[in-house]
Coordinates of C-alpha atoms in Angstrom, one line a residue:
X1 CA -8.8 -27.0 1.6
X2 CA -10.3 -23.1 1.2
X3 CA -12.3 -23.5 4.3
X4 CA -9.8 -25.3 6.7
X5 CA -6.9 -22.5 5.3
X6 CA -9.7 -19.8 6.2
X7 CA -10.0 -21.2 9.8
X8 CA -6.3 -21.9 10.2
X9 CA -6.1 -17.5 9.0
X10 CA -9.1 -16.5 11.9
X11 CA -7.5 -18.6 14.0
X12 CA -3.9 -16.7 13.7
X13 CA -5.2 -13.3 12.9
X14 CA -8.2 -13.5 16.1
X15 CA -5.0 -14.6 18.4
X16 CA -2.9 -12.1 17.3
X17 CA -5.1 -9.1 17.9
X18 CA -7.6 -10.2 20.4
X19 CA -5.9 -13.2 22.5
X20 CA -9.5 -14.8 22.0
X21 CA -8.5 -18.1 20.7
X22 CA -5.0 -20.5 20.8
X23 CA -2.3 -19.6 19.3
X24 CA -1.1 -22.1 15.8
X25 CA 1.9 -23.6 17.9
X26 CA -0.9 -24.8 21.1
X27 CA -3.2 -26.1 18.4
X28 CA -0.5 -28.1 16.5
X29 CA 1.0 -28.8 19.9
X30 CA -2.3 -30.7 20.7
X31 CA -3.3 -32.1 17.8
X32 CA 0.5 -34.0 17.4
X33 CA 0.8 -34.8 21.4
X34 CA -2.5 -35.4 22.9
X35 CA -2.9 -36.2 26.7
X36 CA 0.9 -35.8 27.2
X37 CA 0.6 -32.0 25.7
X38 CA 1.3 -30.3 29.4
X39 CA -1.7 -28.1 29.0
X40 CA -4.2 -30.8 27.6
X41 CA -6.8 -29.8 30.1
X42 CA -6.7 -26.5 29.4
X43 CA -6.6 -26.4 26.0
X44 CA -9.3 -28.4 25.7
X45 CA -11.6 -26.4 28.3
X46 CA -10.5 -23.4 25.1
X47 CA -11.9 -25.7 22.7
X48 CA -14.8 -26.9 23.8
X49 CA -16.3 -23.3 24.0
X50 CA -14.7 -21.9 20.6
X51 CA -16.0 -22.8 17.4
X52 CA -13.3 -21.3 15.4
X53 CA -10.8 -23.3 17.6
X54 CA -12.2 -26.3 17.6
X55 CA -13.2 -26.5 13.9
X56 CA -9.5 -25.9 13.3
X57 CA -8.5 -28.7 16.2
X58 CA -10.5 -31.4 14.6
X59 CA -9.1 -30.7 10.7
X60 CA -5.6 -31.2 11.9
X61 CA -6.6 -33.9 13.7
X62 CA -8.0 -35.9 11.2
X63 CA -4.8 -35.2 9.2
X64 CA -2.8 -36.2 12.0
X65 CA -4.5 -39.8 12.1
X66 CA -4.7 -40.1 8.4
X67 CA -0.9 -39.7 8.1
X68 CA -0.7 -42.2 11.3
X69 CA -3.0 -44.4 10.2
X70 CA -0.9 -44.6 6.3
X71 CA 2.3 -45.0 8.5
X72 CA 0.9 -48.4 10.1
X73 CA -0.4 -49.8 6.3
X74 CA 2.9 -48.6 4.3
X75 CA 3.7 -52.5 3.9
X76 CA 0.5 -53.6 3.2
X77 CA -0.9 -54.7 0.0
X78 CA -3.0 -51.2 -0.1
X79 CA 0.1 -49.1 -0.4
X80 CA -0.9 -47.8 -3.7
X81 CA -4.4 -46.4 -1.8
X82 CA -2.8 -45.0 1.4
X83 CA 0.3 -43.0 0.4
X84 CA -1.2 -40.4 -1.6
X85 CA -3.5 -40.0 1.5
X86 CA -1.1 -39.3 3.6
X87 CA 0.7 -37.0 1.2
X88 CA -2.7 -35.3 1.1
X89 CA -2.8 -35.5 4.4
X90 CA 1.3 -33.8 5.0
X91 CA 0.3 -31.0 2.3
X92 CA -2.8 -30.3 4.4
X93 CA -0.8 -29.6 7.4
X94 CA 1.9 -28.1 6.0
X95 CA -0.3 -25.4 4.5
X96 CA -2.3 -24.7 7.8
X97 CA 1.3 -24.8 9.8
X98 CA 2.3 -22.2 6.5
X99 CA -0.5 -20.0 7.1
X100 CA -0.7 -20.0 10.9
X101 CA 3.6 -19.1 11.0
X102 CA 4.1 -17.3 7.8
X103 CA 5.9 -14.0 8.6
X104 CA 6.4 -12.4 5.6
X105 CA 5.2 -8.7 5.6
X106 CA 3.3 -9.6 2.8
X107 CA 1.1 -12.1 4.0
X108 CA 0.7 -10.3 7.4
X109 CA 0.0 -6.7 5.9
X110 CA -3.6 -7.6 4.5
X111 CA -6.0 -9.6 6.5
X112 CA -10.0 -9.6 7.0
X113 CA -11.8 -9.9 10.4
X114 CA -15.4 -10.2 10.5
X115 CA -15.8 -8.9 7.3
X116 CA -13.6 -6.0 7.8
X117 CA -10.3 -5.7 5.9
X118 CA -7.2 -3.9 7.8
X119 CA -3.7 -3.5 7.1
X120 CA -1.7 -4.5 10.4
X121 CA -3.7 -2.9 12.6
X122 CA -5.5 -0.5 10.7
X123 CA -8.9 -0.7 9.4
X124 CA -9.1 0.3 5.7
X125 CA -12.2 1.7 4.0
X126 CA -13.1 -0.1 0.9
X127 CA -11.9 2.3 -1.7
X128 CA -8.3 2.2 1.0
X129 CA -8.3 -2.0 0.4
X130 CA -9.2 -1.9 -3.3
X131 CA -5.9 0.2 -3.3
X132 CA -3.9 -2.1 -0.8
X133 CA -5.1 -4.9 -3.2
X134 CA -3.9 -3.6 -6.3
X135 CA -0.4 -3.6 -4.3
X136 CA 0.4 -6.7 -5.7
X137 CA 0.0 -5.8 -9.3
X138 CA 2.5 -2.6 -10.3
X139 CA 2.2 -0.2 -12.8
X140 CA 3.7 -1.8 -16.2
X141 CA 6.9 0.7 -16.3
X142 CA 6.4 3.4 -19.7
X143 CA 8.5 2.8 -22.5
X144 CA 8.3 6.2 -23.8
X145 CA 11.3 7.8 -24.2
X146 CA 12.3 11.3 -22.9
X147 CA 15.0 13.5 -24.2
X148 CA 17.3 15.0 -22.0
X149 CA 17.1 18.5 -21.9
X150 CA 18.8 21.8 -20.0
X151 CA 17.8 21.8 -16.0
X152 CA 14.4 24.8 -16.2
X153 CA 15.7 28.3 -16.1
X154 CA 13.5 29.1 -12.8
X155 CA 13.8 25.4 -10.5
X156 CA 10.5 25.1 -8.5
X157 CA 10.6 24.3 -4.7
X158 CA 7.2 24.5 -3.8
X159 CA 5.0 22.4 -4.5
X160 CA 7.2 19.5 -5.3
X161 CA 7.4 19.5 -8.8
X162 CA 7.8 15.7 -8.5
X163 CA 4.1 15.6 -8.2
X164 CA 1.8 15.9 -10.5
X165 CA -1.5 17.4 -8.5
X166 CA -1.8 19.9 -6.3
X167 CA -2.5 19.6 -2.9
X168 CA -4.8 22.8 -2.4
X169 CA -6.9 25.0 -4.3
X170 CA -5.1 27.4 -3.0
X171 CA -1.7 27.0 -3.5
X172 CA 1.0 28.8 -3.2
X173 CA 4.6 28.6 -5.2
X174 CA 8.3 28.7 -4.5
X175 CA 10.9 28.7 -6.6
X176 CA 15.0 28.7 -6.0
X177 CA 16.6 32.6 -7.3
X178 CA 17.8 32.1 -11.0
X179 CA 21.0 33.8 -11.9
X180 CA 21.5 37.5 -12.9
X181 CA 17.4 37.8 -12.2
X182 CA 16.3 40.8 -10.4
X183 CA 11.9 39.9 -11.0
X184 CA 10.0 37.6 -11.9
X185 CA 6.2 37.3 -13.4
X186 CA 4.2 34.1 -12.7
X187 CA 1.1 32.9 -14.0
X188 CA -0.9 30.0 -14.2
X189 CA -3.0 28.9 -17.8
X190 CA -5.7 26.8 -17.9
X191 CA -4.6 23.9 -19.6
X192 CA -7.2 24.8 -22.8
X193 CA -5.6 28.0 -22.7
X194 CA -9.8 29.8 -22.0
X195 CA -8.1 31.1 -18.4
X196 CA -5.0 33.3 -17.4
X197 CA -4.5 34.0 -13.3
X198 CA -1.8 36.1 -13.0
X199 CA -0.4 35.5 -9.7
X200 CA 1.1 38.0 -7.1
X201 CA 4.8 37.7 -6.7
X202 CA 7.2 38.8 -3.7
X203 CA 10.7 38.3 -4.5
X204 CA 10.7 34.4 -5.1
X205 CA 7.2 33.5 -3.6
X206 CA 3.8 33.5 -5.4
X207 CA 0.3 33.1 -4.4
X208 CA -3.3 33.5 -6.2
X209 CA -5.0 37.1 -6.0
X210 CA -6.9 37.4 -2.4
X211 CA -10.1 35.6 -3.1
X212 CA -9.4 33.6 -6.2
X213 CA -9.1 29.6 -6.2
X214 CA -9.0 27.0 -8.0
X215 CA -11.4 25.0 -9.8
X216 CA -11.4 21.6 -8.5
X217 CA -10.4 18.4 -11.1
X218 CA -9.1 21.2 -13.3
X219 CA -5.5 21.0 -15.0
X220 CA -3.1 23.9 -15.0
X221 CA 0.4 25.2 -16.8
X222 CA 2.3 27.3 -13.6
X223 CA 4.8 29.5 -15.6
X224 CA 7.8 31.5 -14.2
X225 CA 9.5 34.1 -16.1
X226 CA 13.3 35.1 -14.7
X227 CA 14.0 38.8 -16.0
X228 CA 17.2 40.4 -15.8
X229 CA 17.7 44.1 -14.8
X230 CA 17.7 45.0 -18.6
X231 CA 14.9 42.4 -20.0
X232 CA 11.0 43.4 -20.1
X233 CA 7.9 41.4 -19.7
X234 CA 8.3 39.0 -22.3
X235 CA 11.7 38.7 -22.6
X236 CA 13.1 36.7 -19.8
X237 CA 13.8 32.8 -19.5
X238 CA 10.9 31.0 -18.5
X239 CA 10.0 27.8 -16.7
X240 CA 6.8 25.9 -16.7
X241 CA 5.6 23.3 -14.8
X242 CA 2.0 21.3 -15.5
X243 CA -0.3 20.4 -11.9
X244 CA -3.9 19.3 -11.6
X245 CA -6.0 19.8 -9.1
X246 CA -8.1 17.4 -7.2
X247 CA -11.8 17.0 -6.2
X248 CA -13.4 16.5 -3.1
X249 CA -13.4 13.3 -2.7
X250 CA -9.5 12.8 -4.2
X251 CA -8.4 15.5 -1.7
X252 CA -10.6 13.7 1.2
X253 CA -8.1 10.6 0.0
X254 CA -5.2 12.1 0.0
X255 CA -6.1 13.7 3.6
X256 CA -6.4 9.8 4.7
X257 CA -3.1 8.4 3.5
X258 CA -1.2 11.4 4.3
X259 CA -2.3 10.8 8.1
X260 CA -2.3 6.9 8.2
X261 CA 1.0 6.3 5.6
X262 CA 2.8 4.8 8.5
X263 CA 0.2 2.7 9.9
X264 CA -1.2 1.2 6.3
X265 CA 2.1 1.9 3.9
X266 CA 1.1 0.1 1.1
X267 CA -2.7 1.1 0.8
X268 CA -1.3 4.6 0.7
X269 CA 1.7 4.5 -1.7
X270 CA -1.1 3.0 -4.1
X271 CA -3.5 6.1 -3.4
X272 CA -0.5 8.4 -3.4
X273 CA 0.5 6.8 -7.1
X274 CA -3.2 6.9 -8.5
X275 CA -3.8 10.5 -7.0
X276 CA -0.1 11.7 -8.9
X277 CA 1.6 12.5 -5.4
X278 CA 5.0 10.4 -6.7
X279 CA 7.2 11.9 -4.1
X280 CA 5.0 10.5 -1.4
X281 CA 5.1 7.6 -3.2
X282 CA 8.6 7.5 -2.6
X283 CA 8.5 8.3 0.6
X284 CA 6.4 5.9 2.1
X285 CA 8.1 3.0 0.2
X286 CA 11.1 4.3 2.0
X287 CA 9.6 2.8 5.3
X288 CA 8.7 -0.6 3.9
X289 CA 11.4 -3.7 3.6
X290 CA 13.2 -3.3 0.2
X291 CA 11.0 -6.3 -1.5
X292 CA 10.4 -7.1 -5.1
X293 CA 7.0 -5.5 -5.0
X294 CA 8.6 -2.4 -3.2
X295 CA 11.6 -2.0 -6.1
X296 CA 8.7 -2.3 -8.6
X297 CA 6.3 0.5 -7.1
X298 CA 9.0 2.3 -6.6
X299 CA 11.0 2.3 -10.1
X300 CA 7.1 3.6 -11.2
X301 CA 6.7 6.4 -9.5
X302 CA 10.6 7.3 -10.4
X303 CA 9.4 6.7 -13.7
X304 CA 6.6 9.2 -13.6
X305 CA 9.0 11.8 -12.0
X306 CA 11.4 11.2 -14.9
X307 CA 8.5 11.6 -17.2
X308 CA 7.3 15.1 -16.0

């Protein structure tokens, strides 16, 4: 069964992107007509010089007679014998018709060519189909609860705060004007508290010292302090906001799914999720049919943003 379904799947995907072989309906259409199929010669000229083709010509065909072949014994005293042969038989071809017409986005998304995996027409590198994989199989949603608390005195823009890494090593912040503030001071704190940065602000923009970056795979507290014309240093309300930063070979990720989100959509809302970009997440689910897998995926990375 494994290796006629796999020949009945190289048979549909090979057609489908290279026009080398027949399609599932001329196959079927031969197997169940014959000599009065109005292509017969044709068909069979295909077959003689395919492999794949004909491989998948002669399992149908054999099913084909078996069920014929149970039709003319159904009243004989070997009744018992040939039925569930033919049954076999139906469920053989009702699988391969399954897998050669199946159009679920699903089943069609992920598929393997010579050894290669893509996603429609994109061809994934490994660590891109071990994420397109794990599509199937959603984050288990957090049952950790979160009290509800005021909206943050200073409300960033910039990077989202939905996300939980940052982009860059070098990143720069933006956050909306908080009322009845007239400054504001902004820093970022190692997350052991061994490193202060104290960034340079204009009006409601700041950015690291000229020179100065990031350390990459590093986590980081952002904090923004909203002073009033009469508070000092210190005094204001303040917001804070918790990022990490990726390494080289996360931000080489990221780079890929950012530029190839609309050709392999679920491969990249998985890296998006594992890398912490939930907003991108979101945003490529956005483009996919609204699926059970899809509400899933997406009630997790909501999750997460409710979480930070």
């Amino acid at each position: 069964m494994n290796m006629y379904a796999d020949c009945l799947e190289m048979t549909r995907s090979d057609h489908q992107h290279k026009q080398a072989h027949l399609s599932a309906e001329e196959i079927l259409e031969l197997a169940e007509r014959g000599r009065r199929c109005p292509r017969y010669e044709e068909y069979i000229d295909h077959i003689t010089e395919c492999a794949v083709c004909r491989e998948t010509y002669k399992q149908l065909l054999r099913a084909e007679l078996t069920v014929r072949a149970a039709r003319k014994r159904v009243w004989t005293p070997t009744l018992r014998i040939w039925v569930p042969v033919a049954a076999a038989a139906m469920l053989v071809l009702f699988f391969g018709v399954w897998i050669l017409r199946s159009n679920s986005s699903q089943s069609l998304a992920l598929r393997q060519v010579n050894g290669v995996w893509y996603e429609g027409a994109m061809r994934l590198p490994d660590w891109a189909f071990a994420a397109a994989a794990q599509f199937e199989r959603p984050p288990t949603p957090t049952t950790r609860d979160v009290q509800d608390t005021a909206p943050p005195a200073v409300r960033l823009i910039r990077p989202n705060p939905a996300n939980a890494a940052l982009d860059s090593l070098t990143p720069e912040f933006q956050w909306e004007r908080a009322t009845d503030a007239v400054r504001y001071r902004a820093w970022l704190e190692h997350a052991d508290d061994t490193l202060k940065i104290n960034l340079k602000v204009d009006g409601v923009r700041a950015m690291l010292p000229e020179g100065a970056q990031l350390k990459a795979g590093e986590e980081y507290r952002l904090v923004v302090e909203a002073l009033s014309a009469d508070e000092l240093a210190g005094e204001g309300l303040r917001a804070v906001y918790e990022f990490r930063t990726l390494t080289p070979e996360q931000q080489e990720r990221l780079l890929w799914a950012r530029a190839n989100r609309s050709q392999a959509p679920r491969a990249c809302a998985v890296i998006f999720y594992q890398l912490g970009f939930y907003a991108d997440v979101l945003e490529t689910l956005n483009t996919l049919p609204n699926e059970p897998l899809v509400q899933q995926w997406r009630a997790a990375a909501q999750e997460q943003i409710r979480l930070r």
